[in-house]
CSV table of C-alpha atoms in Angstrom, one decimal:
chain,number,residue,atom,x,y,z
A,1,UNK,CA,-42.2,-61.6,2.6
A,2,UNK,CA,-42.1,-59.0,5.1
A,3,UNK,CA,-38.4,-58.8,5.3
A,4,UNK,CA,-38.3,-58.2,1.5
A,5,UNK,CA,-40.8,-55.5,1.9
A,6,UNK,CA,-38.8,-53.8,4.8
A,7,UNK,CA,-35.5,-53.6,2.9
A,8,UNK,CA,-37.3,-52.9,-0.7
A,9,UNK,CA,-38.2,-49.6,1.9
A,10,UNK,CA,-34.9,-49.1,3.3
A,11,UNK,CA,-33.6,-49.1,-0.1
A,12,UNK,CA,-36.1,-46.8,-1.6
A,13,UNK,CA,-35.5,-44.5,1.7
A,14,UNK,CA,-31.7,-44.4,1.0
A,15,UNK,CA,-32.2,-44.1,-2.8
A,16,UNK,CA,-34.5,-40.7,-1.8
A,17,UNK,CA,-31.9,-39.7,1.0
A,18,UNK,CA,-29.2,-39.8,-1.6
A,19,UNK,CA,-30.9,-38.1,-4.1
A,20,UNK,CA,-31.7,-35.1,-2.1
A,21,UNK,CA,-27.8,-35.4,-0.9
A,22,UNK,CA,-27.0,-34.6,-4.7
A,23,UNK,CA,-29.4,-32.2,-5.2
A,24,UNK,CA,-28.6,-29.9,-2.1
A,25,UNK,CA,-24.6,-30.1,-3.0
A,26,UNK,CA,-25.8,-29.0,-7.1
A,27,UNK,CA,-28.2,-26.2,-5.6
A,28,UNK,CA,-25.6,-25.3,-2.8
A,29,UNK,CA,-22.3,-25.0,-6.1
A,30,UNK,CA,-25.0,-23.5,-7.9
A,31,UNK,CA,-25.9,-20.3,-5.5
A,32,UNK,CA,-22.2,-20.1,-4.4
A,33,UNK,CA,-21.4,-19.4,-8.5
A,34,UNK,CA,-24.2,-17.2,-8.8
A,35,UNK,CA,-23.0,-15.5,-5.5
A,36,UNK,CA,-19.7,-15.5,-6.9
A,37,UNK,CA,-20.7,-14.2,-10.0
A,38,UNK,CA,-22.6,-11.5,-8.2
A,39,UNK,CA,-19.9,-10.4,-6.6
A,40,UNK,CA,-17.6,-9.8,-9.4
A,41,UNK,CA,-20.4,-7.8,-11.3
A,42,UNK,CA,-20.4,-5.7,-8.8
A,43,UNK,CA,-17.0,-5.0,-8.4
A,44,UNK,CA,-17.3,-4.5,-12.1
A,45,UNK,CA,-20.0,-2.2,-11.6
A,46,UNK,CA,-18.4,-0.1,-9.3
A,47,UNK,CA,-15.2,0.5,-11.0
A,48,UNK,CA,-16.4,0.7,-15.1
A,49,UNK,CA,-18.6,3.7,-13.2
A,50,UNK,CA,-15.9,5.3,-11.8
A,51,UNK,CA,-13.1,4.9,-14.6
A,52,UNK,CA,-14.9,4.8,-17.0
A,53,UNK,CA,-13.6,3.1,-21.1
A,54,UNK,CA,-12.4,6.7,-22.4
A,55,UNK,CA,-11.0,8.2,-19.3
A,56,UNK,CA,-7.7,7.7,-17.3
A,57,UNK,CA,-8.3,4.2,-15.4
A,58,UNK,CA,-6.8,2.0,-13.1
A,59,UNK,CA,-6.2,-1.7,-12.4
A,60,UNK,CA,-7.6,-3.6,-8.8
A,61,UNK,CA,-6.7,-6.7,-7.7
A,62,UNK,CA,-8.5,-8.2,-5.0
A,63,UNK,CA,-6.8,-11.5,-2.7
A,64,UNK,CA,-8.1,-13.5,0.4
A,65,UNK,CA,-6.8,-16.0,2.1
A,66,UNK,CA,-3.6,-15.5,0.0
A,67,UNK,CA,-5.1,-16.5,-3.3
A,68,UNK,CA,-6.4,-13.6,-6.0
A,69,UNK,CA,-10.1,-13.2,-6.6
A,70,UNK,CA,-10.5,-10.5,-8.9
A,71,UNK,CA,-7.8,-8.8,-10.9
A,72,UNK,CA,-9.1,-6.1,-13.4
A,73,UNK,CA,-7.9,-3.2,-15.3
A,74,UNK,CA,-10.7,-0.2,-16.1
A,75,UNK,CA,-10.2,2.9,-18.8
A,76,UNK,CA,-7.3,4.1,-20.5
A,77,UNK,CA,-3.1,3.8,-19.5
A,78,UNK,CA,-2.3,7.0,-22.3
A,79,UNK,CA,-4.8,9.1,-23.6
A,80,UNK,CA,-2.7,10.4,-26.3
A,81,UNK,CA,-2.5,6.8,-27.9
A,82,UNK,CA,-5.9,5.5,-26.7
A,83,UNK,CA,-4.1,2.7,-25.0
A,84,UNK,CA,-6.6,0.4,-22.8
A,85,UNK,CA,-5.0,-0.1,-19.2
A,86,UNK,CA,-3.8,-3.5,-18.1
A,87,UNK,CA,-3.2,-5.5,-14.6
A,88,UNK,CA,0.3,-5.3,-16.4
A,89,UNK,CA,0.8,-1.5,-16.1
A,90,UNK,CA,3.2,0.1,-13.9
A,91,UNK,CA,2.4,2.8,-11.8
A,92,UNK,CA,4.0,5.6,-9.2
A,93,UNK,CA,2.5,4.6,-6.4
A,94,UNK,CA,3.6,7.8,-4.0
A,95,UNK,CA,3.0,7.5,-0.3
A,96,UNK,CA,2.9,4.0,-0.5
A,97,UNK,CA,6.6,4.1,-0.7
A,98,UNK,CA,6.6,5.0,2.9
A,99,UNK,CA,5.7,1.0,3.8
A,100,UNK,CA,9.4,-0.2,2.1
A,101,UNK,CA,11.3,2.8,3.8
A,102,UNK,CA,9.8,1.6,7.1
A,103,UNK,CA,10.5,-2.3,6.3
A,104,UNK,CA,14.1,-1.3,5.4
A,105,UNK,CA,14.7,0.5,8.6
A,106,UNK,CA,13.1,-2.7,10.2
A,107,UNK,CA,15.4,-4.6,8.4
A,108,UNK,CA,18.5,-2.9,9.4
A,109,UNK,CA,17.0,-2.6,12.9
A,110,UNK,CA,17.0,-6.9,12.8
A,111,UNK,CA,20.7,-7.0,11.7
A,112,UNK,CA,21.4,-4.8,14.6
A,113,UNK,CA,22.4,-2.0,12.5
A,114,UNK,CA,20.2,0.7,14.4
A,115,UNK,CA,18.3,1.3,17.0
A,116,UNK,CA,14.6,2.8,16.8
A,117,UNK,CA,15.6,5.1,19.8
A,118,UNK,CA,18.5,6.9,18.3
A,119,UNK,CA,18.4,10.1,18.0
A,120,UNK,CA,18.8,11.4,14.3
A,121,UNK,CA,21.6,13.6,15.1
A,122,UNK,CA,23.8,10.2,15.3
A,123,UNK,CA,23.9,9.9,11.7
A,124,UNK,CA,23.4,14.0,11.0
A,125,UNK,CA,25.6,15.7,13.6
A,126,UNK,CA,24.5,19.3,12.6
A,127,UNK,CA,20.8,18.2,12.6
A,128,UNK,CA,19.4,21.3,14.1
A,129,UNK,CA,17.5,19.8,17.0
A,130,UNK,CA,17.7,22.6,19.3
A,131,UNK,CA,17.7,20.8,22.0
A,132,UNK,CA,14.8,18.1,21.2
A,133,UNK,CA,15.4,14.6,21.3
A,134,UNK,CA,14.2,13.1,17.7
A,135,UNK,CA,14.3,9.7,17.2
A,136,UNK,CA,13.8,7.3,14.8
A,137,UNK,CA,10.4,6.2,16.1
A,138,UNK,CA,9.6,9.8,15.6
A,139,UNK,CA,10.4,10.0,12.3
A,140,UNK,CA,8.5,6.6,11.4
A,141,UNK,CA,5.2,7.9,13.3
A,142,UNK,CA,5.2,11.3,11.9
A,143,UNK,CA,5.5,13.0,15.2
A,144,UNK,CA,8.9,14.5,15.4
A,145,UNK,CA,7.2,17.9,14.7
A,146,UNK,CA,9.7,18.6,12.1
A,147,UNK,CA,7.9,20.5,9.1
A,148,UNK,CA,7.1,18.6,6.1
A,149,UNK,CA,9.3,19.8,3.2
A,150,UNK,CA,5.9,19.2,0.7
A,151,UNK,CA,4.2,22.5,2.9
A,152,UNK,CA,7.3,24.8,2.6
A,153,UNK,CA,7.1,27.9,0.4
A,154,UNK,CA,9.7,27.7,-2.1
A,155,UNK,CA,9.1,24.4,-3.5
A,156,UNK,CA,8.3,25.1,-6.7
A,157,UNK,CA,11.8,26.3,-7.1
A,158,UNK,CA,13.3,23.6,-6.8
A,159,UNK,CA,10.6,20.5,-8.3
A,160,UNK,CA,12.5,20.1,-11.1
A,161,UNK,CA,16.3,20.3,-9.9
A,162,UNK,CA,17.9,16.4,-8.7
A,163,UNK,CA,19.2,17.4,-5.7
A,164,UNK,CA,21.3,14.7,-3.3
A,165,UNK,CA,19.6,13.6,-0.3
A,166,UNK,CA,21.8,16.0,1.9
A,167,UNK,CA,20.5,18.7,-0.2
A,168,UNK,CA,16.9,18.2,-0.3
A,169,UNK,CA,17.3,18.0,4.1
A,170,UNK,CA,19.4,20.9,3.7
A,171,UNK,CA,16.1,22.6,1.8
A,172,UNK,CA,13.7,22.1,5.6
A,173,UNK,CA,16.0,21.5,8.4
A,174,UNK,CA,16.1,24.9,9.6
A,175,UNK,CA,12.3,25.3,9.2
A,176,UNK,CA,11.2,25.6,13.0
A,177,UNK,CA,9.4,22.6,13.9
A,178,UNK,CA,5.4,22.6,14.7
A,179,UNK,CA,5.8,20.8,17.9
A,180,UNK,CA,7.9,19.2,20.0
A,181,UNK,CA,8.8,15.3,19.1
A,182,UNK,CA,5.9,13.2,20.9
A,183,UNK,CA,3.5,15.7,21.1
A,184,UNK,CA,0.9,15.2,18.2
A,185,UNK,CA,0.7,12.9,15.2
A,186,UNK,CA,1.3,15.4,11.6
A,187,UNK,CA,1.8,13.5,8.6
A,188,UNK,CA,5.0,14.8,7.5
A,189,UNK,CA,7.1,13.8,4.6
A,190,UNK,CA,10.6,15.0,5.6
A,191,UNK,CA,10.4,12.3,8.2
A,192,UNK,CA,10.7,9.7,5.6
A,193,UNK,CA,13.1,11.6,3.8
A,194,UNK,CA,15.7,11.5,6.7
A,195,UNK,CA,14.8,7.7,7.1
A,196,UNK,CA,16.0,7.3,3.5
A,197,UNK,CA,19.4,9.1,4.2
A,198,UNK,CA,19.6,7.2,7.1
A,199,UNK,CA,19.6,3.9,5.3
A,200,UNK,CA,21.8,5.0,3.1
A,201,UNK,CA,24.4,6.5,6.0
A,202,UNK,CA,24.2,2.7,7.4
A,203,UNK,CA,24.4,0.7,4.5
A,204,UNK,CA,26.8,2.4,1.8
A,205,UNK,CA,24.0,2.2,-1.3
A,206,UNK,CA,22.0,4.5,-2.2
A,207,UNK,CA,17.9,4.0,-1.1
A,208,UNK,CA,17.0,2.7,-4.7
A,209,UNK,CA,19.9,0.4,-4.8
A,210,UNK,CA,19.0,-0.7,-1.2
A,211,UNK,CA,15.3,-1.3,-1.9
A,212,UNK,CA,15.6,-3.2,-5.3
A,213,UNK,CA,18.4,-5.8,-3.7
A,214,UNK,CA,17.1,-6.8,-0.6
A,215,UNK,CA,13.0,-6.2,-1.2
A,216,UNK,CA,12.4,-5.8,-4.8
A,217,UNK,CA,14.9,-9.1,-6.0
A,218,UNK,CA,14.0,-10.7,-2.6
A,219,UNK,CA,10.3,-11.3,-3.4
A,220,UNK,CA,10.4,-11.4,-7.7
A,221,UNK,CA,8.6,-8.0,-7.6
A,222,UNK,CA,10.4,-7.5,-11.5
A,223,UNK,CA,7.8,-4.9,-12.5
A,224,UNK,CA,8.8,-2.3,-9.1
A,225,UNK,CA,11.4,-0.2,-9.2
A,226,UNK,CA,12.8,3.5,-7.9
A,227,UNK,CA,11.2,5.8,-10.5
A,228,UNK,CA,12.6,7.9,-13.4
A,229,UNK,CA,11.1,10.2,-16.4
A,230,UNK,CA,14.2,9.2,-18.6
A,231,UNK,CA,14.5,5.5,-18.2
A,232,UNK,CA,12.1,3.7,-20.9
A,233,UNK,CA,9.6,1.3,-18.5
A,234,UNK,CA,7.9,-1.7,-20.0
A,235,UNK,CA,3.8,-1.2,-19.5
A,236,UNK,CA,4.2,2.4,-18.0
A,237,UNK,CA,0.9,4.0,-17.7
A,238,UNK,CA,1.1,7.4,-18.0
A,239,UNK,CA,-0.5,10.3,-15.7
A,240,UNK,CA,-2.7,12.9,-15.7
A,241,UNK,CA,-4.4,16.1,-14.4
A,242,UNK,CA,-8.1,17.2,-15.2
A,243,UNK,CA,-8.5,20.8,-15.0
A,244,UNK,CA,-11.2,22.2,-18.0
A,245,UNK,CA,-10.1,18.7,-19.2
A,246,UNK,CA,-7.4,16.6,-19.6
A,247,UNK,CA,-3.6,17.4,-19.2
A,248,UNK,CA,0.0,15.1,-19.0
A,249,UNK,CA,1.0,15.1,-15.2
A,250,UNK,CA,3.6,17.8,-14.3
A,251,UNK,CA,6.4,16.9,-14.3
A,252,UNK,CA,9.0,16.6,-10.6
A,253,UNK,CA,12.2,15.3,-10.1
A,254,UNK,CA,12.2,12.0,-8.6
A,255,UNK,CA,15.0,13.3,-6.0
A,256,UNK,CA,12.2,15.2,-4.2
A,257,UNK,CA,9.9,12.7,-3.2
A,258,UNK,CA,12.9,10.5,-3.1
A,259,UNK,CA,11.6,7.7,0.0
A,260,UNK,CA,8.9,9.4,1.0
A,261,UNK,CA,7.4,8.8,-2.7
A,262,UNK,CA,9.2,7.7,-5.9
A,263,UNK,CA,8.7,3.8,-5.6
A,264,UNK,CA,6.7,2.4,-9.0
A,265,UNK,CA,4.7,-0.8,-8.9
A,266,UNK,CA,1.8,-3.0,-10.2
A,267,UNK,CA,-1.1,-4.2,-8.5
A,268,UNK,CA,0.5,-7.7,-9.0
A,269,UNK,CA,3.8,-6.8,-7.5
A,270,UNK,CA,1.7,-5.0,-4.3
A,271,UNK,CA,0.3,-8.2,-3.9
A,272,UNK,CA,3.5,-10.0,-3.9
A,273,UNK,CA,4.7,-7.3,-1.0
A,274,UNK,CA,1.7,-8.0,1.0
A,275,UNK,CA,2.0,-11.6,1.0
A,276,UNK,CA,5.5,-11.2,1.7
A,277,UNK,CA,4.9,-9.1,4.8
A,278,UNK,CA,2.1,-11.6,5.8
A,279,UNK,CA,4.1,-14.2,6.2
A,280,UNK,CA,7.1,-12.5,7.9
A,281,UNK,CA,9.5,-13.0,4.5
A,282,UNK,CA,11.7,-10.0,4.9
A,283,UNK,CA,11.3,-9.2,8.9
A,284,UNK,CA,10.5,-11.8,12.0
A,285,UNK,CA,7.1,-11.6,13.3
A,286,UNK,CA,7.9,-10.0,16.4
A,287,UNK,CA,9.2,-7.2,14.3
A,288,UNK,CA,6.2,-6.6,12.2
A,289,UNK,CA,4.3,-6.6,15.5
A,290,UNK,CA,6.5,-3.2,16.2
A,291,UNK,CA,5.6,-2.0,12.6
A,292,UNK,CA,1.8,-2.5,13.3
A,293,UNK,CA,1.4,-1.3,17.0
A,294,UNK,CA,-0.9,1.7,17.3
A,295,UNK,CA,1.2,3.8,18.6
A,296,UNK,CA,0.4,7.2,21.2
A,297,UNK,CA,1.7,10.7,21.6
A,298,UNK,CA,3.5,11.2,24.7
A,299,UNK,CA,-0.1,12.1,26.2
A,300,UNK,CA,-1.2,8.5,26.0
A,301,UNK,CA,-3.6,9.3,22.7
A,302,UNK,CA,-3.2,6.8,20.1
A,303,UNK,CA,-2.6,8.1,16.6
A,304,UNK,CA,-3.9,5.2,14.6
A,305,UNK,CA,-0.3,4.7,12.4
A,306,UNK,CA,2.4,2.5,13.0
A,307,UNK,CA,5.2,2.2,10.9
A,308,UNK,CA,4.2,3.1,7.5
A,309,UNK,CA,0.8,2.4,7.8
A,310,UNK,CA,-2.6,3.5,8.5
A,311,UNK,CA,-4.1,1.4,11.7
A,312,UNK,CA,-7.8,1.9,11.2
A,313,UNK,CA,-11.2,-0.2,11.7
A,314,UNK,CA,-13.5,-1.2,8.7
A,315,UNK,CA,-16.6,-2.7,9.5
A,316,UNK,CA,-15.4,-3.0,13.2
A,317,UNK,CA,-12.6,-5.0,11.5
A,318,UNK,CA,-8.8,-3.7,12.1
A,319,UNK,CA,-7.8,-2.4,8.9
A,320,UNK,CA,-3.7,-2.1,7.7
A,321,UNK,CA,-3.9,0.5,5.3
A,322,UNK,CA,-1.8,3.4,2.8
A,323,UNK,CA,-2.3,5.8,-0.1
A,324,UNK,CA,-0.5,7.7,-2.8
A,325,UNK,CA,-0.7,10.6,-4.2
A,326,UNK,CA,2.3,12.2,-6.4
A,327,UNK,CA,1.4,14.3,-9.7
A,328,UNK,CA,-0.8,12.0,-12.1
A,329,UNK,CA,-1.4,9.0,-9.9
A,330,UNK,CA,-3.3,8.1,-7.0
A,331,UNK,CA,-3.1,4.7,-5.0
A,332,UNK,CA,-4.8,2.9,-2.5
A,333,UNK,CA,-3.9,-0.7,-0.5
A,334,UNK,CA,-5.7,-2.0,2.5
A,335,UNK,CA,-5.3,-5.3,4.3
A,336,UNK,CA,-7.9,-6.9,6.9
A,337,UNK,CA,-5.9,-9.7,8.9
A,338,UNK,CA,-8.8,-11.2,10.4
A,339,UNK,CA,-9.9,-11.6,6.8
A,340,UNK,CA,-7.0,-11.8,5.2
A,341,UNK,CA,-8.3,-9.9,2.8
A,342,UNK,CA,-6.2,-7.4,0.7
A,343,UNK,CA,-7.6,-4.4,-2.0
A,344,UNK,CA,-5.2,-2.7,-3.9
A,345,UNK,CA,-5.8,-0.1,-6.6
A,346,UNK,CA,-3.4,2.3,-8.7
A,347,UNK,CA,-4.9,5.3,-10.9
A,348,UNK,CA,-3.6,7.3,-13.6
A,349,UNK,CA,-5.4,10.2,-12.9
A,350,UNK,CA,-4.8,12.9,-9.7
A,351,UNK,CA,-8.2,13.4,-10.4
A,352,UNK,CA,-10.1,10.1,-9.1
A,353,UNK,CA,-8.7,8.8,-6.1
A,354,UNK,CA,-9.5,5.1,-5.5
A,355,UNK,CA,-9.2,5.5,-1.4
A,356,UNK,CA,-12.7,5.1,-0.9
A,357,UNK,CA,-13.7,2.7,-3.8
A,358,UNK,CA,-11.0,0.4,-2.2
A,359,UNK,CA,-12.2,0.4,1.3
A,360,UNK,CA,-15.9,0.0,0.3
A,361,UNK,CA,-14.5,-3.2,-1.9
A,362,UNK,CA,-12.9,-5.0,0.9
A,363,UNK,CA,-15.9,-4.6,2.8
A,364,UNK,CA,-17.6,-6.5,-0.1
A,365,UNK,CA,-15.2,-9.0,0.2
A,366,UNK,CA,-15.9,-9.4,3.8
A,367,UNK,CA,-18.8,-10.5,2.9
A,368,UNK,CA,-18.3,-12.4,0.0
């Protein structure tokens, strides 16, 4: 009788232990969709308040661990037409631009094409150098000290004119240079300029042609491409000022910005180029270790940039980072390693930046 009794017990006492099993796993999946659905209300939260339905928007997506986790679009991709934006919506994504011109160079650099020490004046003889040594790794750094062609007087004159890439150099190489090569970090788009022509010295094609084979067709990115006013683009969003109100974003020739700026993209394309570089699909690891080295002035002083990107801390966290700005449009893409987190955001609007809103998202995502 007593050896019922005990395992009647021991039943009864696993029955209870397995209830309370089930119970903590439903409350545990229940908190972790609340959680979840607290975090993507906040993200909503954020962005409805800063682009707001009637306004020019933009579209986020949000990825860890190489899977999305929040893909939105906020406000309006044309004004004119009251057209609601989309994740679908093509962009000009400006200064992000810079991280393909870098990758390219890589690229060439890998297929032993060029070396990240030669000195510019082995693919532009009449460079006026004046007797500085400017590299490559200068020119990818932004401290070659040669003046950025977006600060020179006299611009304006020629915004609207499709000049060669000779041509536009032509425009700042005589410019004397704010310091010598090595001695500070200046953000400096002529650099990336010059990195263009030389890619296109090396290779035969011009940079568009370069970038769409070998990066754009390479990783399916079928919504990117080298931008142009005349060309009809599927899902463009148009761009604006705000100045005593709204007004259509003035209008440049593409030639100017040229590989310092004129890329287009959508937030799911960016994502496809960060996953790419992630997981070394156009350049060896040991390369992109080059690309993302915090690199010094000849003093010793670290700049915080690599190779077309920011090297910054969030939260203590290293932070791989790059925005955009060209006339309408404003972008912002950041990507924690330790994470593997990565925020991207493109706006319509020169107005309403998303830099900061996309930083203080991937700390949320941190946490998440």
């Amino acid at each position: 009788m007593k050896v019922v009794f005990n395992f009647i017990k021991m039943k009864k006492s696993l029955c209870f232990k397995y209830l309370l099993a089930i119970i903590s796993i439903t409350f545990f999946n229940y908190q972790s969709a609340i959680y979840g659905q607290t975090f993507e209300a906040s993200i909503d939260s954020i962005l409805l308040e800063k682009y707001p339905p009637n306004a020019p928007g933009a579209t986020f997506l949000i990825s860890k661990n190489g899977n999305i986790i929040y893909h939105k679009a906020f406000g309006l991709s044309n004004l004119e037409l009251a057209v609601p934006m989309k994740n679908g919506n093509v962009f000009e994504i400006g200064s992000i631009t810079k991280q393909f011109t870098a990758i390219s160079i890589m690229m060439l650099m890998e297929s032993g094409l060029l070396n990240l020490e030669d000195e510019i004046t082995k693919y532009i003889p009449d460079y006026p150098t004046n007797g500085n040594t400017i590299t490559i790794h200068h020119l990818l750094t932004h401290t070659s000290g040669i003046k950025s062609f977006t600060s020179i007087k006299g611009l304006n004159t020629i915004a609207e004119q499709d000049l060669t890439p000779m041509e536009l150099i032509d425009f700042f190489k005589n410019e004397p240079i704010d310091f010598l090569p090595g001695e500070k970090f200046k953000y400096n788009n002529s650099g990336y300029i010059l990195l263009g022509y030389i890619i296109e010295k090396i290779t035969g094609l011009d940079y568009a042609t370069f970038v769409e084979e070998n990066i754009f067709n390479e990783l399916e990115m079928k919504a990117s491409r080298y931008a142009s006013h005349s060309k009809v683009i599927q899902d463009r969003a148009s761009g604006y000022h705000h100045k005593d109100g709204y007004t259509n974003n003035k209008m440049i020739s593409f030639s100017l910005p040229y590989s310092s700026g004129s890329l287009m993209s959508t937030t799911g394309d960016m994502f496809k180029w960060q996953e790419a570089i992630k997981n070394n699909l156009l350049i060896r690891k040991e390369t992109a270790d080059i690309v993302f080295t915090n690199y010094t002035l000849n003093n010793g002083e670290h700049i915080d940039y690599g190779y077309g990107w920011h090297i910054k801390k969030i939260e203590n966290a290293r932070s791989l980072e790059h925005g955009g700005s060209i006339f309408g449009f404003k972008s912002m893409g950041v990507y924690i390693p330790d994470s593997d987190i990565y925020v991207i955001g493109l706006s319509n609007c020169g107005c309403n930046s998303p830099t900061e809103v996309t930083r203080k998202i991937a700390v949320l995502a941190m946490y998440d």
